[in-house]
Tab-separated table of C-alpha atoms in Angstrom:
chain	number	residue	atom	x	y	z
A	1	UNK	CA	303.515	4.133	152.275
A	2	UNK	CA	300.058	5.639	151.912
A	3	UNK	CA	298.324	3.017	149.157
A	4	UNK	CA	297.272	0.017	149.975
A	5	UNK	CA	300.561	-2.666	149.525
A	6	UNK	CA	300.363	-5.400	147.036
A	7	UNK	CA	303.202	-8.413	147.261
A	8	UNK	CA	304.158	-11.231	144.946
A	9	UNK	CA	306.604	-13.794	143.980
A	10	UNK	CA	307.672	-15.696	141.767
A	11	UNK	CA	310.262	-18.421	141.580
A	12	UNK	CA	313.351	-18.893	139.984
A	13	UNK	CA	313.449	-22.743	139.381
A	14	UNK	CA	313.393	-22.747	135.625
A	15	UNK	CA	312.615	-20.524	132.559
A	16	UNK	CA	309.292	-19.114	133.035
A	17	UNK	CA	305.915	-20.004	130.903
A	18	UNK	CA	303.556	-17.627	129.297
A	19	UNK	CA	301.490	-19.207	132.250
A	20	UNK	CA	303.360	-17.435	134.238
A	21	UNK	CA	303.461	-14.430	131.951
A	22	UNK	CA	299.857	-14.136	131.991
A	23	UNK	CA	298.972	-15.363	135.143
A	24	UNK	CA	301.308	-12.760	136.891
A	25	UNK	CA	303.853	-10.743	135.019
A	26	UNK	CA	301.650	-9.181	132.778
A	27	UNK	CA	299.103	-8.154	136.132
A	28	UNK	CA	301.619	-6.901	137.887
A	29	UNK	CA	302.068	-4.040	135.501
A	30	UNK	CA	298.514	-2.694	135.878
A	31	UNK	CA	299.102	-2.630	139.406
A	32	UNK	CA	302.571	-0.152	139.828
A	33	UNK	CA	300.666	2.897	139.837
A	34	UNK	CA	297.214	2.444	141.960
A	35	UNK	CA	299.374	0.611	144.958
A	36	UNK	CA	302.591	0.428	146.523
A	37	UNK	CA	304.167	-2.930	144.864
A	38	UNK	CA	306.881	-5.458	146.636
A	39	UNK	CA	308.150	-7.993	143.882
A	40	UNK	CA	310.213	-10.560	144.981
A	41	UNK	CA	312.059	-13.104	143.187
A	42	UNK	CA	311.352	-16.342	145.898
A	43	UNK	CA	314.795	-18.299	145.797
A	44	UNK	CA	314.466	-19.642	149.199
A	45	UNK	CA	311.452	-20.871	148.517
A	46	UNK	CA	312.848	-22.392	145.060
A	47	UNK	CA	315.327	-24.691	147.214
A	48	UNK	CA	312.350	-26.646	149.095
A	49	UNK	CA	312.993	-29.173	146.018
A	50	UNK	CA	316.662	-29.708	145.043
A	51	UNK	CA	318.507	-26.887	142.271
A	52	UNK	CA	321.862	-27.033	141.097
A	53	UNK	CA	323.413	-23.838	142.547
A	54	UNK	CA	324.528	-22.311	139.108
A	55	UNK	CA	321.186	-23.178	138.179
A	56	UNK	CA	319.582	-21.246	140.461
A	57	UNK	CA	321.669	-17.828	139.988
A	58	UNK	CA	321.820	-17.874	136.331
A	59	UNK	CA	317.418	-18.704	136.887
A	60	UNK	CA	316.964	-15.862	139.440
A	61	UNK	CA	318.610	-12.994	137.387
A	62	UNK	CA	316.815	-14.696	134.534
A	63	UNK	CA	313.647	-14.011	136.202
A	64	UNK	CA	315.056	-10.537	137.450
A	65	UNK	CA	315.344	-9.507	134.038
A	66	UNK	CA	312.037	-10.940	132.861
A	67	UNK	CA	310.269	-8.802	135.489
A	68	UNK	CA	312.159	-5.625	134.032
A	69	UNK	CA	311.565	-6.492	130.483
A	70	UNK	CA	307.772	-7.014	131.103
A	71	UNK	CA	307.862	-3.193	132.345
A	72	UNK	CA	308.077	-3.542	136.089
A	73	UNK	CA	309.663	-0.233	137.466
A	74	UNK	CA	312.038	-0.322	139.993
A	75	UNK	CA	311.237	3.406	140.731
A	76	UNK	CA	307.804	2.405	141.221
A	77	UNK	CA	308.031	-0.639	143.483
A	78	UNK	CA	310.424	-2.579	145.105
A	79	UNK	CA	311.917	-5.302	142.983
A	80	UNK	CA	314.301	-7.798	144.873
A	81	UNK	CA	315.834	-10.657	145.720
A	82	UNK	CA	313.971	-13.017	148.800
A	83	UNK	CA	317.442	-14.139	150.159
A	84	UNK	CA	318.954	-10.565	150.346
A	85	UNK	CA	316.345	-9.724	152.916
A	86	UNK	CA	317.091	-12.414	156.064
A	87	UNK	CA	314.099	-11.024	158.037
A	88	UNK	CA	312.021	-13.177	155.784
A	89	UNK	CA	313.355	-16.565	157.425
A	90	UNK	CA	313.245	-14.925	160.713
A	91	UNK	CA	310.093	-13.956	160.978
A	92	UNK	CA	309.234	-17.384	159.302
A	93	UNK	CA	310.731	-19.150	162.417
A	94	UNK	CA	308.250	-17.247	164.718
A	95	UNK	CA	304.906	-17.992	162.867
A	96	UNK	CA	306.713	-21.433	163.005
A	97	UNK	CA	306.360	-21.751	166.502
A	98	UNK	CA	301.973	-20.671	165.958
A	99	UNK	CA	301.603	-23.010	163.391
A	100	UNK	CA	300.101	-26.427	163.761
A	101	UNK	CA	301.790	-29.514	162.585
A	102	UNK	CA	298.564	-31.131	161.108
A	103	UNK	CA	297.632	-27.287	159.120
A	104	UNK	CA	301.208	-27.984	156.947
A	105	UNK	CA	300.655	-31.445	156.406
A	106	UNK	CA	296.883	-31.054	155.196
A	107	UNK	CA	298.297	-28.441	152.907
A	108	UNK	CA	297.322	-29.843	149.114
A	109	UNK	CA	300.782	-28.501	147.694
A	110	UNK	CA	302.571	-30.388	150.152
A	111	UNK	CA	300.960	-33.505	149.733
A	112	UNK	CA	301.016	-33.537	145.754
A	113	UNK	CA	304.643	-32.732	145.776
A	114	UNK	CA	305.832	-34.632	148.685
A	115	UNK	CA	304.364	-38.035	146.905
A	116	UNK	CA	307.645	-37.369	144.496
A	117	UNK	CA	310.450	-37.792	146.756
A	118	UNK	CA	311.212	-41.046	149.220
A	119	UNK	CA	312.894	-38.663	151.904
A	120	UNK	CA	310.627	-35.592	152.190
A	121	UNK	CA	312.328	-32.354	153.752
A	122	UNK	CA	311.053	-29.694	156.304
A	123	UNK	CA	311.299	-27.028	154.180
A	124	UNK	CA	308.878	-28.535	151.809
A	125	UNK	CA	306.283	-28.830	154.523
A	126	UNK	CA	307.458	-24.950	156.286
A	127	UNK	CA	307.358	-23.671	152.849
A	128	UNK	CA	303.370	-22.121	153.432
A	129	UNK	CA	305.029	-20.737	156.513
A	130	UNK	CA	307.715	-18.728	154.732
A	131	UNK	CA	305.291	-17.529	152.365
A	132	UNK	CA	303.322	-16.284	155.112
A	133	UNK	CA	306.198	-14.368	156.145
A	134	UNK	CA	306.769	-13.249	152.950
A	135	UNK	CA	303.153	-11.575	153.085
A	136	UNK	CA	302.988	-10.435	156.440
A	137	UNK	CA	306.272	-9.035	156.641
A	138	UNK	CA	305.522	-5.628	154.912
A	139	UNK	CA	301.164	-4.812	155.644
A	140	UNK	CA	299.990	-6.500	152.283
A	141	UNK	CA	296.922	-5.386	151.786
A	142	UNK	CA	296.303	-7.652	148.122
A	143	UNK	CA	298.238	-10.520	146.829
A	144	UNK	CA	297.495	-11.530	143.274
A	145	UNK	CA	298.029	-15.564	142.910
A	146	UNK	CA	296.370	-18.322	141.160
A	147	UNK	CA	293.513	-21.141	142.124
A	148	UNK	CA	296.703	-23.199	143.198
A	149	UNK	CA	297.773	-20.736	145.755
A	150	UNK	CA	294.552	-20.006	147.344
A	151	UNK	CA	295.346	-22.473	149.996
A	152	UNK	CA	298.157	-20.645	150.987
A	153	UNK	CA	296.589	-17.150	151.561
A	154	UNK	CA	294.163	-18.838	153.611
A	155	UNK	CA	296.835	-19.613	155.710
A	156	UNK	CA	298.553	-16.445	155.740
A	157	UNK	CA	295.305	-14.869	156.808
A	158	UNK	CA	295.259	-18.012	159.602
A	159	UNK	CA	298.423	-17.372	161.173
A	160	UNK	CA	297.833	-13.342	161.009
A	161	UNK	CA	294.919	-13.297	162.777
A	162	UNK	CA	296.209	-15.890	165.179
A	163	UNK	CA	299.119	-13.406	165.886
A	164	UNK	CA	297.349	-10.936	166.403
A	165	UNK	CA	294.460	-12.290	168.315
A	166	UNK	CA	297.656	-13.752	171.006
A	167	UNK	CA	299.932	-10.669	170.724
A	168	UNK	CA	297.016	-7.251	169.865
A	169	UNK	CA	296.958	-6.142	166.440
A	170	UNK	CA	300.121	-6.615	164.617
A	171	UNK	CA	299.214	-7.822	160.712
A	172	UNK	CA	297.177	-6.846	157.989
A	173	UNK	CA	294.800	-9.700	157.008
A	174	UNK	CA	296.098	-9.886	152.839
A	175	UNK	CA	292.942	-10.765	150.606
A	176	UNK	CA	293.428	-12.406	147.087
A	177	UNK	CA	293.757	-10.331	144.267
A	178	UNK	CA	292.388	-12.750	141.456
A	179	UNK	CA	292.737	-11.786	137.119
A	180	UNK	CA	289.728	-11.919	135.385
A	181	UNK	CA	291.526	-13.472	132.517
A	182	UNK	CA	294.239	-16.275	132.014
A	183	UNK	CA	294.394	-16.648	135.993
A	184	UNK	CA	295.120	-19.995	135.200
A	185	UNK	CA	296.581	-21.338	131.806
A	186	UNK	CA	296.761	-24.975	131.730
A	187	UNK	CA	298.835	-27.263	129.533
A	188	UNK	CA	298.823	-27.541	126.058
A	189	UNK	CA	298.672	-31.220	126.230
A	190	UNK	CA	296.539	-31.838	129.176
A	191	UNK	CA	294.111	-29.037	129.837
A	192	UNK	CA	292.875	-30.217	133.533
A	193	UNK	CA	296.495	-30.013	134.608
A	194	UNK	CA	298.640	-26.463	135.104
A	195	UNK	CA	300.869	-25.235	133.116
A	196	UNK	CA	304.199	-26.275	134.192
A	197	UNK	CA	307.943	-25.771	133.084
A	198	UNK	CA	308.469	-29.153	135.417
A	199	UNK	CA	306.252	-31.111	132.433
A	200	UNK	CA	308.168	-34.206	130.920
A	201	UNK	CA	306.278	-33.402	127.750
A	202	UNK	CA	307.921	-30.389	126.466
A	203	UNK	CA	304.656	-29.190	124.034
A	204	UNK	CA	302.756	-29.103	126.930
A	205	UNK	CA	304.413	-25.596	127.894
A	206	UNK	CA	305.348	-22.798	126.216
A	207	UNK	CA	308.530	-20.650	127.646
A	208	UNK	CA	308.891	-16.875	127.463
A	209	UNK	CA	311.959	-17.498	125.923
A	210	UNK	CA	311.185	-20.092	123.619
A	211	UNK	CA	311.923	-19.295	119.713
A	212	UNK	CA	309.222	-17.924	117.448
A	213	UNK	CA	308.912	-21.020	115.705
A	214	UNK	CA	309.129	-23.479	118.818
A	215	UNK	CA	306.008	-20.907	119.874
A	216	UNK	CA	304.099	-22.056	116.959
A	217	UNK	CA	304.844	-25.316	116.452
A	218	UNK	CA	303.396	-26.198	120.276
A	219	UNK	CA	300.407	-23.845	119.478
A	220	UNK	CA	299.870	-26.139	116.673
A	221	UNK	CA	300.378	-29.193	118.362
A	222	UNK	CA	297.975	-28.383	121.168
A	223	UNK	CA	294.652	-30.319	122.213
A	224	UNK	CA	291.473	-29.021	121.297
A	225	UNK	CA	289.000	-31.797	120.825
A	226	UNK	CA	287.187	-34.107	118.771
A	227	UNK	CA	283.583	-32.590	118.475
A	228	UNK	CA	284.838	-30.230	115.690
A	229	UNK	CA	282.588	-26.882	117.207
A	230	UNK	CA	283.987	-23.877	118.358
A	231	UNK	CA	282.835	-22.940	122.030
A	232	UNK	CA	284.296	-21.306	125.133
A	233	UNK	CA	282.830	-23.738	127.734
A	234	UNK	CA	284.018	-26.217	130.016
A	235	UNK	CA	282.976	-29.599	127.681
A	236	UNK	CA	285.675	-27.975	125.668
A	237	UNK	CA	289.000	-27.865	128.349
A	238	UNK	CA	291.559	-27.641	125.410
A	239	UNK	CA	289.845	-24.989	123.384
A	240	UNK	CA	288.676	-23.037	126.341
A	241	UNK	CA	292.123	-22.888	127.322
A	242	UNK	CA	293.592	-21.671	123.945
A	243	UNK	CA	290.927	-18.685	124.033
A	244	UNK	CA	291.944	-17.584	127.593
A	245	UNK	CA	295.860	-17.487	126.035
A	246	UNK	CA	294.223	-15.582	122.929
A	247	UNK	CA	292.382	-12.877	124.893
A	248	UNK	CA	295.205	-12.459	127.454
A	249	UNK	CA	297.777	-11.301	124.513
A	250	UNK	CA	294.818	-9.584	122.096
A	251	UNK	CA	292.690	-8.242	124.663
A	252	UNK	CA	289.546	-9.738	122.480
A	253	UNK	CA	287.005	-11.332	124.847
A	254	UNK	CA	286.190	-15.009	124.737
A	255	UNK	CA	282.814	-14.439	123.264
A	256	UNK	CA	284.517	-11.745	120.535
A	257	UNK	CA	287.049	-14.928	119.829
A	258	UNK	CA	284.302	-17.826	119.244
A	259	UNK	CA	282.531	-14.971	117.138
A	260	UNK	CA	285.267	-14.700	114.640
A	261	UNK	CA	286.456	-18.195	114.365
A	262	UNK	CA	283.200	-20.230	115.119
A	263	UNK	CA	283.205	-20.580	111.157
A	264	UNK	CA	286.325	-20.943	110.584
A	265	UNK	CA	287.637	-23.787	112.543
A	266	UNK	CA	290.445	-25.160	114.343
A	267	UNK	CA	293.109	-25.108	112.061
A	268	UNK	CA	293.028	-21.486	110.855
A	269	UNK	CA	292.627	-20.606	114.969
A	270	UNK	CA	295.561	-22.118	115.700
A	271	UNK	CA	297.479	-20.397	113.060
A	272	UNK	CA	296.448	-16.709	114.199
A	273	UNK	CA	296.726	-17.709	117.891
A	274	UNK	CA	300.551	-18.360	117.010
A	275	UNK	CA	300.823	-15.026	115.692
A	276	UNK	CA	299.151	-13.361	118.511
A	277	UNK	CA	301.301	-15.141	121.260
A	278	UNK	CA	304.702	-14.432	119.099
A	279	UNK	CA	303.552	-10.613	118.431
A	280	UNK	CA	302.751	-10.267	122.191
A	281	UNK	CA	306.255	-12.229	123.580
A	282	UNK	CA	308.485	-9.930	121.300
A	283	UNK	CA	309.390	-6.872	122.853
A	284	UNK	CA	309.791	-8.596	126.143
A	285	UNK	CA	311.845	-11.114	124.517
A	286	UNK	CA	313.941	-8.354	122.725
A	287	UNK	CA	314.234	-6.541	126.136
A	288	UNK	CA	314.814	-9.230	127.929
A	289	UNK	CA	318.232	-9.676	125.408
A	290	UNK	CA	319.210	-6.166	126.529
A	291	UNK	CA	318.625	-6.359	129.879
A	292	UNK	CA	319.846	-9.719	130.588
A	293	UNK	CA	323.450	-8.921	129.236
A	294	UNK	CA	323.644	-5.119	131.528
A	295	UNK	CA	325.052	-6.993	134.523
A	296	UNK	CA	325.953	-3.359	136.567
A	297	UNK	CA	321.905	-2.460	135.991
A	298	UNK	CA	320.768	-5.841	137.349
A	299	UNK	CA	322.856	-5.591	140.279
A	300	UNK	CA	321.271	-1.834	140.640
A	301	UNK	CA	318.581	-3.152	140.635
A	302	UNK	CA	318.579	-6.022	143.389
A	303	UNK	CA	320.985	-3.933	145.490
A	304	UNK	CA	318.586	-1.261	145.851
A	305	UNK	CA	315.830	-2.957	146.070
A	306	UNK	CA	317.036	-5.030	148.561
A	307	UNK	CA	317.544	-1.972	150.905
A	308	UNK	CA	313.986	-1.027	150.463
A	309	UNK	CA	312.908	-4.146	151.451
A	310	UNK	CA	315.175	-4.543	153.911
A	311	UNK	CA	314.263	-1.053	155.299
A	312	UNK	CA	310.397	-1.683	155.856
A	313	UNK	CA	310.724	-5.893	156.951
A	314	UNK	CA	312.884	-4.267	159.757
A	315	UNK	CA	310.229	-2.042	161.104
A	316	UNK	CA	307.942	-5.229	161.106
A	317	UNK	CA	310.192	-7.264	162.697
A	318	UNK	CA	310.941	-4.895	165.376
A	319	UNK	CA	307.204	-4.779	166.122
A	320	UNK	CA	306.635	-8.867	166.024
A	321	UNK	CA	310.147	-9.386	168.337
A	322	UNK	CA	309.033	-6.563	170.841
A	323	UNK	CA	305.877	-8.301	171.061
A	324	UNK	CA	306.448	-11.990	172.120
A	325	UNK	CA	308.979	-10.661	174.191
A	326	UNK	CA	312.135	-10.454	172.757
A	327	UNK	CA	314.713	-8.011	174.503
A	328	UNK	CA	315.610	-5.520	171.886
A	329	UNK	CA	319.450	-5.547	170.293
């Protein structure tokens, strides 16, 4: 693999948002031809919090078929699912054993989401680890992830360099591959919170595969504020965050946006923005339709990528287990 590797995941605990649209799916496209692209669909990492099993397999081809509709190639990178490649959990359990106790539990992930349960698991608290594993496993070179995630590369790049200061030179250090635009798309409802499918308040989030109308109607719905003037600027959370959704599906700027509506207001924003975001959803919505219902391509698919994967963890994992002294099968 001579270009530089780029890995990501996403996972498959619920219908995606156009969060997740913009903040990933749509960047990963860009990416297929200037570097060699791993695309995993992160079940393992999806049962860290409960799922109902049928749940989770009708979710993860769900998501399988969202990253094909959105125009990932499977001839151009590796698209597969985390489970079918076991050398994922077993290099996991030796960055385990380099890992400090008190890193996982200052982790601000684990700490936010552990507050919701009364009995809190180790795979909630190992989850950074996997992902590590996840990164390290085939040379990344970038990973593209959000603000929220940041905490996690850092200790990716942590437990690499601890490797391979103990062991000699072993992983790539991955850097952050950040958008410029739509990184981050908060909710509709609450702009200084994320995004999320998990909301209780369903207008706070709009789903890939919501209806056209359901689109508009939380586009409508959604916060701006009370000072009535039309600026891209922090004082303005709500707004701010309805222009970043805007320029991700038009391609307009922010400052070409507050140009052509400054005069206009609100309302009349609102309106077009629902257009834009249901113009830009429906051919991936339409593909998705075809795609989801071809059950021999999607298993294609996974199979094959699967043996990619499979194919290059193996040469990592033969490195890592020679190192700290495993005697080879």
């Amino acid at each position: 693999m001579d270009k530089k590797i780029v890995y990501s995941g996403i996972q498959p605990s619920g219908s995606l948002t156009i969060g997740n649209y913009i903040g990933a799916l749509k960047n990963f496209i860009g990416l297929q031809d200037e570097y060699n692209c791993l695309y995993c669909i992160a079940d393992m990492h999806a049962i860290t919090v409960p799922q109902e099993p049928k749940d989770l397999r009708k979710n993860t081809l769900d998501v399988l078929s969202l990253y094909l509709a959105a125009g990932l190639d499977p001839e151009k990178g590796i698209i597969y699912i985390q489970s079918h490649v076991p050398q994922h959990a077993e290099l996991a359990w030796v960055l385990n054993t380099i890992t400090g106790l008190g890193q996982l539990q200052r982790m601000t992930q684990f700490k936010d989401k552990s507050k919701k349960y009364t009995d809190v698991q180790a795979g909630l608290l190992n989850y950074p680890v996997l992902m590590a594993a996840d990164i390290l496993l085939y040379g990344t070179s970038y990973v593209p992830v959000g603000e929220d995630q940041k905490q996690h590369i850092e200790i990716t790049r942590d437990l690499a360099q601890r490797f391979n200061s103990r062991y000699s030179d072993t992983f790539t250090i991955p850097e952050i591959m950040t958008p410029k635009v739509g990184a981050r798309i908060m909710s509709l409802k609450d702009p200084s919170a994320k995004m999320s499918k998990s909301d209780s308040n369903k207008d706070a989030f709009i789903l890939i595969l919501d209806s056209e109308d359901d689109t508009r109607k939380k586009i409508k719905r959604a916060v701006t504020d009370s000072s009535g003037e039309f600026n891209y600027s922090d004082d303005q959370p709500g707004l701010k965050n309805l222009i970043n959704i805007h320029a991700s599906f038009s391609g307009m700027s922010p400052e070409e946006i507050v140009k052509k509506y400054e005069n206009l207001g609100y309302g009349e924003f609102k309106e077009d923005l629902g257009e834009v975001v249901v113009e830009g959803l429906r051919p991936l919505r339409e593909r998705y339709k075809e795609i989801r219902n071809d059950k021999e391509y999607l298993e294609k698919v996974y199979k094959e990528g699967a043996d990619k994967a499979s194919y290059l963890a193996n040469k990592m994992l033969r490195k890592v287990y020679k190192k700290v002294g495993f005697i080879p099968r």
